[in-house]
Coordinates of C-alpha atoms in Angstrom, one line a residue:
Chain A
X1468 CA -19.1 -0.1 -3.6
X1469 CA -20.5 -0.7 -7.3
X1470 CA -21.3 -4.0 -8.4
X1471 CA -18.3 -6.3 -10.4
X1472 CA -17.4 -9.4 -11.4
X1473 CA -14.1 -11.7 -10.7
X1474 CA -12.3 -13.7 -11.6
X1475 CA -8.6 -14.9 -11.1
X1476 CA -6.4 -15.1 -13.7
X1477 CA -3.6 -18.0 -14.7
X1478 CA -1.1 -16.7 -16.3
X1479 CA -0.2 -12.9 -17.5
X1480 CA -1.8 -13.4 -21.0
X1481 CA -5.4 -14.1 -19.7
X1482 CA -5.1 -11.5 -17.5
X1483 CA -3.7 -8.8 -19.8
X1484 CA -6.6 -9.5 -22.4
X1485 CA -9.5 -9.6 -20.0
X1486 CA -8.1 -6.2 -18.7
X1487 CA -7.8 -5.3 -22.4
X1488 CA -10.9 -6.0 -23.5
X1489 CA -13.0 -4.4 -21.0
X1490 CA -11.7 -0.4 -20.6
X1491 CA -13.7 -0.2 -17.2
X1492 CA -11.5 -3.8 -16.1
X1493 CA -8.6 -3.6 -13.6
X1494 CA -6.2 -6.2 -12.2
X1495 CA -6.3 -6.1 -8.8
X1496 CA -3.3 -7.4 -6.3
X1497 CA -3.0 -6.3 -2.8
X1498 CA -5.7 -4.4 -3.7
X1499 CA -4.9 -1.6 -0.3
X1500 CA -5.6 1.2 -2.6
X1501 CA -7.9 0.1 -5.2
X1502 CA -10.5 -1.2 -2.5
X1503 CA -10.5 1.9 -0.6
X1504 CA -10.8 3.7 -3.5
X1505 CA -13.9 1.5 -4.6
X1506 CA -15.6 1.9 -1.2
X1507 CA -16.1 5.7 -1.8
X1508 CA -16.6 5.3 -5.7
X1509 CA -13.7 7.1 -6.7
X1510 CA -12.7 3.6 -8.5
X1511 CA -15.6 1.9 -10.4
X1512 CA -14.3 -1.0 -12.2
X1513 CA -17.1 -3.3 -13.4
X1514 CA -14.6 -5.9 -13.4
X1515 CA -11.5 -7.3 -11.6
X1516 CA -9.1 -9.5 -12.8
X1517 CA -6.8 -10.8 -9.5
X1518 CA -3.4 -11.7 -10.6
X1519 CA -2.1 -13.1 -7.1
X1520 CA -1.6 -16.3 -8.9
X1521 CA 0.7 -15.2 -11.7
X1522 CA 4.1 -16.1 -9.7
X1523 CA 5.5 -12.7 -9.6
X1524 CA 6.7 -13.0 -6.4
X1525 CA 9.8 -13.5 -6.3
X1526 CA 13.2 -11.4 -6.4
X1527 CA 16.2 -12.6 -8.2
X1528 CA 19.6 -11.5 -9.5
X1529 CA 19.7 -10.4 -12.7
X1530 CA 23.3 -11.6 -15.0
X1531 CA 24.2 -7.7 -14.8
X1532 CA 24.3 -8.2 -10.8
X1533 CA 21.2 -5.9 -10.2
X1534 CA 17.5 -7.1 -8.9
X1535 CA 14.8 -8.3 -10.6
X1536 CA 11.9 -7.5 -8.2
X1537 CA 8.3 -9.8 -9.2
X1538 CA 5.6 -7.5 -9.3
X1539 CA 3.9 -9.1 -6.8
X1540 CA 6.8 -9.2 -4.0
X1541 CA 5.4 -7.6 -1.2
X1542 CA 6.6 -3.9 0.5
X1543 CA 7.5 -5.8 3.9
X1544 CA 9.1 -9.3 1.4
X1545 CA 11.2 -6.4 -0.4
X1546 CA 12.3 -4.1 2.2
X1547 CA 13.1 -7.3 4.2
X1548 CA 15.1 -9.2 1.4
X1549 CA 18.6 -9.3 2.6
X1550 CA 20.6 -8.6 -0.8
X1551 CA 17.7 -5.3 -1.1
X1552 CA 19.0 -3.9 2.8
X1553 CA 22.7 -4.9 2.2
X1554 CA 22.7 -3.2 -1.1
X1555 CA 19.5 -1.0 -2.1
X1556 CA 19.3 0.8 1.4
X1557 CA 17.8 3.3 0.2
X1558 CA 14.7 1.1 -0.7
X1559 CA 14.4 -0.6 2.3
X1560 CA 14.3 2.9 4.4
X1561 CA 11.8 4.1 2.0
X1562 CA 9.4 1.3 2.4
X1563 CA 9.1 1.3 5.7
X1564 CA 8.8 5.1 5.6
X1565 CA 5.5 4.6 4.6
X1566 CA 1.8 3.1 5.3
X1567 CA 1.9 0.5 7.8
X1568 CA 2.7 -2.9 8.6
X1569 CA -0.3 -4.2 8.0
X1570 CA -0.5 -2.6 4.8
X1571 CA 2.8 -3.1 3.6
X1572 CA 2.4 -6.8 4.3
X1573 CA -0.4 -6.9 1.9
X1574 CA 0.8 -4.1 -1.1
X1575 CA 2.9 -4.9 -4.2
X1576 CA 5.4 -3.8 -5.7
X1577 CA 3.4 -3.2 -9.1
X1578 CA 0.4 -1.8 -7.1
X1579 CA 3.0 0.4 -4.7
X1580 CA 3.7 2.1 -8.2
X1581 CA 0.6 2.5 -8.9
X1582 CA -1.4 3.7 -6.0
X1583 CA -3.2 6.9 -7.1
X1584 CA -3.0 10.8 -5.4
X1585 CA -4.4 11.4 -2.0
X1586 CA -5.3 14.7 -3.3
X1587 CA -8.2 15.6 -0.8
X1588 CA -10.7 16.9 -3.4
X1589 CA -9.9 13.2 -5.4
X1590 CA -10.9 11.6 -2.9
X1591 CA -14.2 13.8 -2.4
X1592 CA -16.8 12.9 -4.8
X1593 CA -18.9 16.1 -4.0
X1594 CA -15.4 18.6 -5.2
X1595 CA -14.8 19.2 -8.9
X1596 CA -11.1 17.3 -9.9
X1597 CA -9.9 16.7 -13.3
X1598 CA -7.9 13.3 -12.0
X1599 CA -11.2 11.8 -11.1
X1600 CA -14.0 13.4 -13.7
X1601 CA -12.0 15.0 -16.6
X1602 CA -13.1 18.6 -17.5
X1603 CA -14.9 18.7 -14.0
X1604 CA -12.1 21.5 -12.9
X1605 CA -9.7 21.2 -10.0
X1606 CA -11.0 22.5 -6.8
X1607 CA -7.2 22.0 -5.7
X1608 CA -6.0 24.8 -7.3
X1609 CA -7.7 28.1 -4.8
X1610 CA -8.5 25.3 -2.3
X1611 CA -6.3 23.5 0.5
X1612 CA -2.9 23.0 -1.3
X1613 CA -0.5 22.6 1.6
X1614 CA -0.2 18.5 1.1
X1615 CA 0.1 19.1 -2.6
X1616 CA 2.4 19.7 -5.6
X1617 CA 4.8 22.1 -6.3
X1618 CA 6.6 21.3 -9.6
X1619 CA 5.3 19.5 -12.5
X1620 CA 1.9 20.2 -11.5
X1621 CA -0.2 22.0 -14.2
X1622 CA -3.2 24.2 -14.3
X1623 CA -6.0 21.0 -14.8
X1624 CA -4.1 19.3 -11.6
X1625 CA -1.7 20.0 -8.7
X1626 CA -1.6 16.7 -7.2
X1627 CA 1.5 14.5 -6.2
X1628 CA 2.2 11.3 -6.6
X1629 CA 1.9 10.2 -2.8
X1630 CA 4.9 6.9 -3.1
X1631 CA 7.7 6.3 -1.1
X1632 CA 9.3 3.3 -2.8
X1633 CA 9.3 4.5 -5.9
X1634 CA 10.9 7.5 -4.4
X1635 CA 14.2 5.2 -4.0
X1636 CA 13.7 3.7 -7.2
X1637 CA 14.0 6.8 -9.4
X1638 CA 17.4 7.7 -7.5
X1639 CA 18.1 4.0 -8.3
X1640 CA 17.4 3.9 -11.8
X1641 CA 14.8 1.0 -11.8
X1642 CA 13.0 -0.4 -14.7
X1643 CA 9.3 -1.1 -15.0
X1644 CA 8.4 -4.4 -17.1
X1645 CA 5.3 -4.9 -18.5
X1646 CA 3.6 -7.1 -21.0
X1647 CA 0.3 -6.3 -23.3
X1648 CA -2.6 -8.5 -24.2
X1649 CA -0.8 -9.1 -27.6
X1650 CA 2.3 -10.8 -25.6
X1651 CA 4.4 -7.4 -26.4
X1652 CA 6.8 -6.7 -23.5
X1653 CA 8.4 -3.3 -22.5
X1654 CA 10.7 -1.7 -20.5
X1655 CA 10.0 1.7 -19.2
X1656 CA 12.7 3.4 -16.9
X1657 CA 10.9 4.8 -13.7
X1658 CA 11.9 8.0 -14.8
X1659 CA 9.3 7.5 -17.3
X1660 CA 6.6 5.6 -15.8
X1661 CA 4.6 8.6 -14.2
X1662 CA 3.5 11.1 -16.2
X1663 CA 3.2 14.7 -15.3
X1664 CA -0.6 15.9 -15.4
X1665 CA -0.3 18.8 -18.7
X1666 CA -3.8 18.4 -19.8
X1667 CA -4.4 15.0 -18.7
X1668 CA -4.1 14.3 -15.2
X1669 CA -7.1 11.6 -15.3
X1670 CA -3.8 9.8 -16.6
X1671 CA -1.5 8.7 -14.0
X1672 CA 1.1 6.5 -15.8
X1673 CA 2.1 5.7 -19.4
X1674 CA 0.3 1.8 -19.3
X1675 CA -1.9 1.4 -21.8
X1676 CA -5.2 -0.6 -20.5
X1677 CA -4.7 -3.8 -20.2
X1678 CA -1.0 -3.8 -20.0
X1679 CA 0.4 -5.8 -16.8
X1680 CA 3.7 -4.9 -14.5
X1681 CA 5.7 -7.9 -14.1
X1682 CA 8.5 -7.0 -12.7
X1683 CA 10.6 -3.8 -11.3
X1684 CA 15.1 -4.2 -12.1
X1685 CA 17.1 -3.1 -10.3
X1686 CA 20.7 -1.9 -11.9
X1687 CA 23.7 -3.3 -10.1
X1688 CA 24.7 -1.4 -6.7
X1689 CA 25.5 1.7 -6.1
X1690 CA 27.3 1.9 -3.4
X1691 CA 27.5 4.8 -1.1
X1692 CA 25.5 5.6 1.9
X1693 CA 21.6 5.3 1.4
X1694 CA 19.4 7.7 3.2
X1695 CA 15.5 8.3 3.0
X1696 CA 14.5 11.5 4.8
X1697 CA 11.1 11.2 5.2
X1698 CA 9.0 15.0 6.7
X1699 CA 5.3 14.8 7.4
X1700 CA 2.7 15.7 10.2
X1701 CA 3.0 12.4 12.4
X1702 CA 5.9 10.1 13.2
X1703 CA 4.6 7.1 11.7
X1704 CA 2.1 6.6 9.2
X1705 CA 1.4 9.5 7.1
X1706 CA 2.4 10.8 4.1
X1707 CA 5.3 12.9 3.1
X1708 CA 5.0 16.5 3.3
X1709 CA 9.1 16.1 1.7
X1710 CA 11.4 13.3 1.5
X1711 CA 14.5 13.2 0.1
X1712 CA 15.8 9.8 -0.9
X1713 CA 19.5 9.8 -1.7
X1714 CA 22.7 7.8 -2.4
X1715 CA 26.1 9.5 -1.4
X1716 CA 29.3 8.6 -2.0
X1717 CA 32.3 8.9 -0.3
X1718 CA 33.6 11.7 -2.6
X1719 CA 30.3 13.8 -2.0
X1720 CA 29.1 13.2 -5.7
X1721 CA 25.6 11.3 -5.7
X1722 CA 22.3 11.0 -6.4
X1723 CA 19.2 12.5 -5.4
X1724 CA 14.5 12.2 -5.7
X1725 CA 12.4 14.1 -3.8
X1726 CA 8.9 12.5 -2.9
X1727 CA 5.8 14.6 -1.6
X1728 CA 6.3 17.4 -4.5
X1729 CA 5.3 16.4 -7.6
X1730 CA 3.3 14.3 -10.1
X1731 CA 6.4 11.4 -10.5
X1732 CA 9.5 11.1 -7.8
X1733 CA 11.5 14.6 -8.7
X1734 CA 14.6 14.0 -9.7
X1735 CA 17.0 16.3 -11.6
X1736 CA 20.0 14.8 -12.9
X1737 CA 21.5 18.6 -13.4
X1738 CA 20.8 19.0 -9.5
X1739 CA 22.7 15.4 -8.7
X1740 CA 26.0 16.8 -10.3
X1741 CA 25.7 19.9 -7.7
X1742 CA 25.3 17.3 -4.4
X1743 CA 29.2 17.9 -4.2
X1744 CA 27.6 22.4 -3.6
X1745 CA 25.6 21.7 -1.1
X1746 CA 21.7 21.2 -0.4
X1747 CA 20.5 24.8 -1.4
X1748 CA 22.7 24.3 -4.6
X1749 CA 21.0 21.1 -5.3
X1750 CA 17.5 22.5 -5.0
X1751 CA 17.8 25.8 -6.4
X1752 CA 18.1 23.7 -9.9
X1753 CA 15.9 20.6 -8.9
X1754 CA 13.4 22.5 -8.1
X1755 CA 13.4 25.6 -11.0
X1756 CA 10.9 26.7 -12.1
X1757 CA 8.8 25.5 -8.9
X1758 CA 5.0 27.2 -8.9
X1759 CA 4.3 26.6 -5.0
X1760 CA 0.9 27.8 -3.6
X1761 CA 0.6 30.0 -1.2
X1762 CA -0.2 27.3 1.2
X1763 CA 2.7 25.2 0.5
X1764 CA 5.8 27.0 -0.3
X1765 CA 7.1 25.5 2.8
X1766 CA 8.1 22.6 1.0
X1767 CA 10.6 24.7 -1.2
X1768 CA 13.1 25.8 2.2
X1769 CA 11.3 22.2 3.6
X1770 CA 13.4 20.2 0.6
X1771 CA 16.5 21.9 1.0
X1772 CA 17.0 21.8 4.7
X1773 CA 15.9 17.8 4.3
X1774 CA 18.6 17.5 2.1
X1775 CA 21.2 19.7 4.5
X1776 CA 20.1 16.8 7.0
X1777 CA 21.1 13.7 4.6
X1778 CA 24.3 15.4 3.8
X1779 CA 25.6 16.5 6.8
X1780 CA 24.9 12.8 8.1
X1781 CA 26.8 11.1 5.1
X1782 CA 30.1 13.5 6.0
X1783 CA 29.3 12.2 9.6
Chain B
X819 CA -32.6 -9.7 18.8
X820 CA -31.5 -6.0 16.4
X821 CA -28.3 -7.8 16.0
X822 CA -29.6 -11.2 14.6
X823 CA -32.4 -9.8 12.0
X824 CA -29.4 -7.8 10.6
X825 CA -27.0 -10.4 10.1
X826 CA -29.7 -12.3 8.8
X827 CA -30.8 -9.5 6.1
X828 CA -27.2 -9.0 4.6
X829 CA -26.7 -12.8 4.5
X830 CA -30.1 -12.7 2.4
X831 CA -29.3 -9.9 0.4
X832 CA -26.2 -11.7 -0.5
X833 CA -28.1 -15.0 -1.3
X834 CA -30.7 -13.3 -3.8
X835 CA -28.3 -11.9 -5.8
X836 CA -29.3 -12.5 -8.7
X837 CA -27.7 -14.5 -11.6
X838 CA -28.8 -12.0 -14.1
X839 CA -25.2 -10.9 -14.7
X840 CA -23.1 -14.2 -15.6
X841 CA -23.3 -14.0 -18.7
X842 CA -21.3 -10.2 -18.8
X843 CA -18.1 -12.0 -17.4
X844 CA -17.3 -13.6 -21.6
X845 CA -16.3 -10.4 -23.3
X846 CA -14.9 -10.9 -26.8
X847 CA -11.2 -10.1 -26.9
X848 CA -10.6 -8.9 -30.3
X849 CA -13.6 -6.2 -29.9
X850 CA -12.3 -2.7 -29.0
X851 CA -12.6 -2.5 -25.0
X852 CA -15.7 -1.1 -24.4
X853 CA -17.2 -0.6 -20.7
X854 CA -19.1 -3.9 -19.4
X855 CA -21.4 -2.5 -16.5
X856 CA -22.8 -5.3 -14.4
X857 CA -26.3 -3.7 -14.1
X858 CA -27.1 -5.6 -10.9
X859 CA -24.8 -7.3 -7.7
X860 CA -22.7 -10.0 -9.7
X861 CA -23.6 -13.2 -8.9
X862 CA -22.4 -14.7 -5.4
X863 CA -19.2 -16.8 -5.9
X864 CA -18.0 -19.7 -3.8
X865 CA -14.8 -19.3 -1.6
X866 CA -13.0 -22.0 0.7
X867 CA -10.6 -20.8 3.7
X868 CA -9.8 -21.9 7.1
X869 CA -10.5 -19.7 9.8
X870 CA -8.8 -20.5 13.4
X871 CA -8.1 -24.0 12.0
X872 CA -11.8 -24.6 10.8
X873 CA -12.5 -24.9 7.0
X874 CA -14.8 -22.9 6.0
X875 CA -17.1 -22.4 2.6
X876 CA -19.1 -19.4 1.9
X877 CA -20.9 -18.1 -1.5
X878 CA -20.2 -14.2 -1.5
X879 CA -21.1 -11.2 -3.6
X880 CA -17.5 -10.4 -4.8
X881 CA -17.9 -7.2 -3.3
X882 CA -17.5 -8.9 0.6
X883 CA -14.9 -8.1 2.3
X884 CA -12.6 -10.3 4.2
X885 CA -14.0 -8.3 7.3
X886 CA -17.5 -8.4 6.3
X887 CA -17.6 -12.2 5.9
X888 CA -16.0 -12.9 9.5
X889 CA -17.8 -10.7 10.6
X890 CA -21.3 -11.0 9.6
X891 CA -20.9 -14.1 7.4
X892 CA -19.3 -15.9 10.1
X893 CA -20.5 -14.1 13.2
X894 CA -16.8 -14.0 14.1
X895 CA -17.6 -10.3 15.7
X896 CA -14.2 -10.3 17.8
X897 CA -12.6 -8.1 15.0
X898 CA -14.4 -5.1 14.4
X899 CA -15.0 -2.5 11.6
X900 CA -13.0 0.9 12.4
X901 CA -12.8 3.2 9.6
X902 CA -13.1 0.7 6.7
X903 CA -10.5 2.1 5.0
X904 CA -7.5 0.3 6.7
X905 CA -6.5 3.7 8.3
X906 CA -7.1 2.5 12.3
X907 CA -5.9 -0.9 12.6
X908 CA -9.3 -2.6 14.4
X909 CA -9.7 -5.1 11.7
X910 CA -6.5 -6.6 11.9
X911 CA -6.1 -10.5 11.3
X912 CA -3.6 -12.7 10.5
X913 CA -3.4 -14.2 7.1
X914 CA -1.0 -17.0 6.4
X915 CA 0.9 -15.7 9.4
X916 CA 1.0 -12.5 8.7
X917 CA -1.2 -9.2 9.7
X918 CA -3.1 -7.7 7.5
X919 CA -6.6 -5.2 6.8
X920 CA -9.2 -7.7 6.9
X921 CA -11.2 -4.5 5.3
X922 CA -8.9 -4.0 2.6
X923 CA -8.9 -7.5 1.2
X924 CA -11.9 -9.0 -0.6
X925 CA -13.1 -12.4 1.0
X926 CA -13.0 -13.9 -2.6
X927 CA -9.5 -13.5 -2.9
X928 CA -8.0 -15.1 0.2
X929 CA -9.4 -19.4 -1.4
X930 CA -7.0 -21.5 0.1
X931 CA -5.9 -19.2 3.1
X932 CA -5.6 -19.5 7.0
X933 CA -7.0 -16.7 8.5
X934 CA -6.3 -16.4 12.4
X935 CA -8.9 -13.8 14.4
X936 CA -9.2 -12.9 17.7
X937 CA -10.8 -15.9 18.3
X938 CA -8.3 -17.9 17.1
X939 CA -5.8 -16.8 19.5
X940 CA -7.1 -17.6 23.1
X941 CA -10.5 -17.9 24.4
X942 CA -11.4 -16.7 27.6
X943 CA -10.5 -19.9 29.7
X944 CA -7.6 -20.5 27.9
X945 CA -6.2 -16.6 26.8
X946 CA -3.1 -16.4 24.8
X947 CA -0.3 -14.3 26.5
X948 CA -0.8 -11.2 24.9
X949 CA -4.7 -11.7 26.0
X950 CA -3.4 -12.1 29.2
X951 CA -0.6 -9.5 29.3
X952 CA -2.9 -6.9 27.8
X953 CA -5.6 -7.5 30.9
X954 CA -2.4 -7.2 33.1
X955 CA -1.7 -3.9 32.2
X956 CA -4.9 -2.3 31.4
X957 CA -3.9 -2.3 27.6
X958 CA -7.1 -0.6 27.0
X959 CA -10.3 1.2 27.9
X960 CA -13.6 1.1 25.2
X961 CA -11.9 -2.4 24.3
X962 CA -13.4 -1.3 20.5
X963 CA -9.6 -1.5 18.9
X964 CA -7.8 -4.0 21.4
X965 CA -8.7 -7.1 18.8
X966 CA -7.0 -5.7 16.1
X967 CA -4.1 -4.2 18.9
X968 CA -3.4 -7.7 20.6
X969 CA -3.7 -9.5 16.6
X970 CA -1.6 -6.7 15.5
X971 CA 1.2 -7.1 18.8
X972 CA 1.3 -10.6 18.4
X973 CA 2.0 -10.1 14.8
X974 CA 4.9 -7.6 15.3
X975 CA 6.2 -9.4 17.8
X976 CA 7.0 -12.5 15.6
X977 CA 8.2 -9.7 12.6
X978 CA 10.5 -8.4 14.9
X979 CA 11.8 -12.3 15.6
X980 CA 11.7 -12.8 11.8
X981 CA 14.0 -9.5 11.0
X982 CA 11.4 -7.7 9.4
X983 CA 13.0 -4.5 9.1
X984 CA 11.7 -0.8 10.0
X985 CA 11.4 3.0 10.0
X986 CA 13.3 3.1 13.4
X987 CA 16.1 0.5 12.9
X988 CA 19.7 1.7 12.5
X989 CA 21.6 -0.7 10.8
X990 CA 19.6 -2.4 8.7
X991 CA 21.7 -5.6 8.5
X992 CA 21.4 -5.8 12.5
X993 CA 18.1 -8.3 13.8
X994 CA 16.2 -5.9 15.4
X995 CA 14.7 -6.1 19.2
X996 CA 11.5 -5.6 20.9
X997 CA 12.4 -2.5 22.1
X998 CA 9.6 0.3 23.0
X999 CA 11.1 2.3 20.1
X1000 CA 10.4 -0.5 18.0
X1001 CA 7.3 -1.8 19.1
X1002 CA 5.5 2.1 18.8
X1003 CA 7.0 2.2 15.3
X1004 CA 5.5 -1.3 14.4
X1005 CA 1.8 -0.9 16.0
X1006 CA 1.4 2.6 14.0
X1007 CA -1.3 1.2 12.2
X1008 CA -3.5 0.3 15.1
X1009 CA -5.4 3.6 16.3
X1010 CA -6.1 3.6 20.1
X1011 CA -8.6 6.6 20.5
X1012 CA -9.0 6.4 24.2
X1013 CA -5.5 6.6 24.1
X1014 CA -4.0 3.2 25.7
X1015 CA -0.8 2.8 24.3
X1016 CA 1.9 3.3 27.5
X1017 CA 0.4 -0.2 28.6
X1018 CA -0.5 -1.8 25.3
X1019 CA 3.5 -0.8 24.9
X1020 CA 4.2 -2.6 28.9
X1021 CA 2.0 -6.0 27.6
X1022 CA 4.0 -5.9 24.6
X1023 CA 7.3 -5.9 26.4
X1024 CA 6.2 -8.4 29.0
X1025 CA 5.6 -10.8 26.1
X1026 CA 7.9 -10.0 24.3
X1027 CA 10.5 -10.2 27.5
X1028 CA 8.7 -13.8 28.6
X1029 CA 10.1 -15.2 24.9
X1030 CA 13.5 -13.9 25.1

């Protein structure tokens, strides 16, 4: 791990200015994926500004009768939160879909968001990869593809975003709140918040350095039965080959992401109004214009008979 | 003794670093953000927890993991370094009552905090009943990952009591139970290469089947 300095911040402004003023500064959290990340020198910040002290942490109603979700509640505090089972199922079952419990009692919400790739040749410092050295090339693309993207992906990088909870909350509409180093706040709707690679995949997100998560919202409930359909290699503790998170509603009309395919939780709101067709209706438009590999085209048929799964349990 | 001189070395490595640096952390806040490199280890900072009810003060290069300073700060060996990368579970204390990567966690961050090791649970006159349940039923063969498996099982066990719920549950406004479902779900982090989990699973349940 590279040398850097610490320090722990007291309140967001500090810390959005020293992050700010430093481009090779992070804030660090639960730090689960930072650290690792800094242990193989993928991450090199020179200096970390902890924000465990900022009082993000807790999870309140909002006067529209949604969620408003600190940035620092933890996976296991919000999948656990009664009001976030009872009426955000779909959260819950994503959570604890992934990592594990000694991980998800440690990562944020606001770091859960912003974990980077697992992208094999990211994570190997000896394989060209645009994410990690821009203009190095992506050894991805020819190379083992079968973990990665199928849609959104571009020619510099076909990498997914490797989430679960954010998964539930792009079917759930949330919205990311920041604030900058000049006290400027902003909401950015999840749908937003990732960015797919184009040209830039060294880019995960649209946060500008130095600007801080303080909270995730929740609109008011859905309703519906909540489901989070989670395919990969083991039966605990691995990440999604697919998973489909999804809200139905008694009527068959819904809402529907899909995890483990592209750079951001895929969602199509064209596909959603076709839940009422069927699964292979519902992917044949979520996922046009898909450009699989070779070695994971699977996902494609994977994705829709996921989906079958869900709905054939919510008519159950 | 090799084990000694080594502990030794890292703790003087740690002590030498150097205070060349300090001066890097002020960085002017109206300047365009530029990269500030630290050209050498930062200098060591102080940080106060309790570990297994003892407080405890050590000066740390930043860098130090939670792991790294119970272990060779602290010559706490009990819990042990896996993978480092919070993949295999060995590592696993409790913080503040609840599990957690030591290896993941940087020693610096936890001021304040009660960190419980496998030392903290039992000793070997006095074992805790997971100890003792997971010598019962052969809950392991090495021995390598069975401090993080018995911090781990004791953690999962009071999770499960708490409501904490998970990948397996049905209704998710139900309490869930220590059932063997359950506790395999729950104890997916902790790797057993040798292969032990039937009777990790049977301590578990004896435990968890004593406190009902």
């Amino acid at each position: 791990m590279r040398a850097f300095t610490y320090e722990r911040a007291r309140d967001a402004g500090a810390a959005a200015r020293a992050v700010a003023a430093n481009s090779a500064a992070k804030f660090i959290a639960g730090g689960t994926n930072l650290l690792d990340l800094m242990k193989i020198e993928v991450e090199t910040p020179t200096h970390l500004v902890d924000v465990q002290d900022l009082g993000f942490d807790k999870i309140e109603a909002t006067r529209d009768g949604g969620l408003r979700i600190g940035a620092l509640v933890t996976n296991t505090n919000l999948a656990a939160d009664e009001r976030v089972r009872r009426d955000y199922g779909v959260l819950t079952r994503a959570i604890v879909a992934g990592a594990s419990g000694q991980l998800r009692n440690k990562a944020s919400t606001a770091g859960n968001l912003l974990q980077r790739t697992r992208c094999p040749y990211f994570y190997d410092t000896n394989m060209a990869c645009n994410k990690r050295k821009p203009g190095s090339g992506c050894a991805a693309i020819g190379g083992y593809s079968r973990q990665l993207g199928v849609i959104g992906v571009s020619d510099s990088c076909i990498a997914t975003f490797p989430g679960d909870m954010a998964v539930a909350m792009r079917v759930l509409d949330a919205v990311v709140e920041t604030v900058d180093a000049t006290g400027q706040r902003r909401s950015i709707p999840i749908a937003n918040f990732h960015r797919l690679w184009g040209d830039k995949p060294e880019q995960d997100t649209v946060l500008k350095q130095g600007e801080l998560i303080t909270a995730v919202t929740l609109p008011k409930p859905l309703g519906g039965k909540h489901f989070y359909e989670k395919v990969r290699d083991r039966a605990s503790y691995a990440y999604a080959l697919v998973s489909v998170a999804a809200v139905i509603q008694p009527d068959g009309t819904g809402r529907v992401a899909f995890g483990g395919v592209a750079p951001r939780p895929w969602r199509v709101e064209a596909a959603d109004a076709l839940l009422p067709r069927g699964a292979a209706a519902v992917t044949a438009r979520a996922f046009q214009g898909a450009t699989p590999t070779k070695d994971n085209a699977f996902k494609l048929p994977l994705a829709t008979r996921a989906l079958a799964s869900v709905l054939a349990e919510a008519k159950a | 003794m090799p084990e000694t001189s080594e502990l030794e070395l890292s703790r003087r490595g740690v002590l030498t670093a150097g205070a060349a640096t300090a001066a890097l952390v002020a960085t002017p806040i109206s300047a365009a953000p530029m990269p500030v490199a630290p050209s050498a280890p930062a200098p060591a900072m102080p940080v106060r927890f309790k570990v297994n009810g003892e407080r405890r003060e050590l000066s740390l290069d930043p860098r130090t993991t939670l792991l790294d300073a119970l272990r060779e700060h602290l010559h706490l060996t009990g819990t042990k370094k896996g993978c480092d990368h919070g993949q295999c579970g060995a590592c696993t204390v409790m913080v503040d009552g609840v599990r957690i990567n030591s290896c993941l966690s940087l020693a610096v961050m936890h001021e304040g905090d009660e960190i419980t090791t496998i030392e903290g649970l039992g000793t070997p006159d006095k074992l805790h009943p997971m100890q003792a349940a997971f010598v019962k039923h052969d809950g392991y063969q090495c021995g390598y990952c069975t401090p993080g498996q018995i911090c781990s099982a004791v953690a999962v066990l009071d999770e499960i009591k708490r409501g904490v719920p998970s990948h397996v549950q049905g209704d998710l406004m139900t309490k869930p139970t220590a059932t063997n479902v359950e506790m395999r779900e729950r104890m997916s982090g902790n790797i057993c290469r040798c292969g032990a989990y039937s009777n990790i699973a049977e301590a578990m349940a004896e435990v968890a089947g004593a406190k009902a």
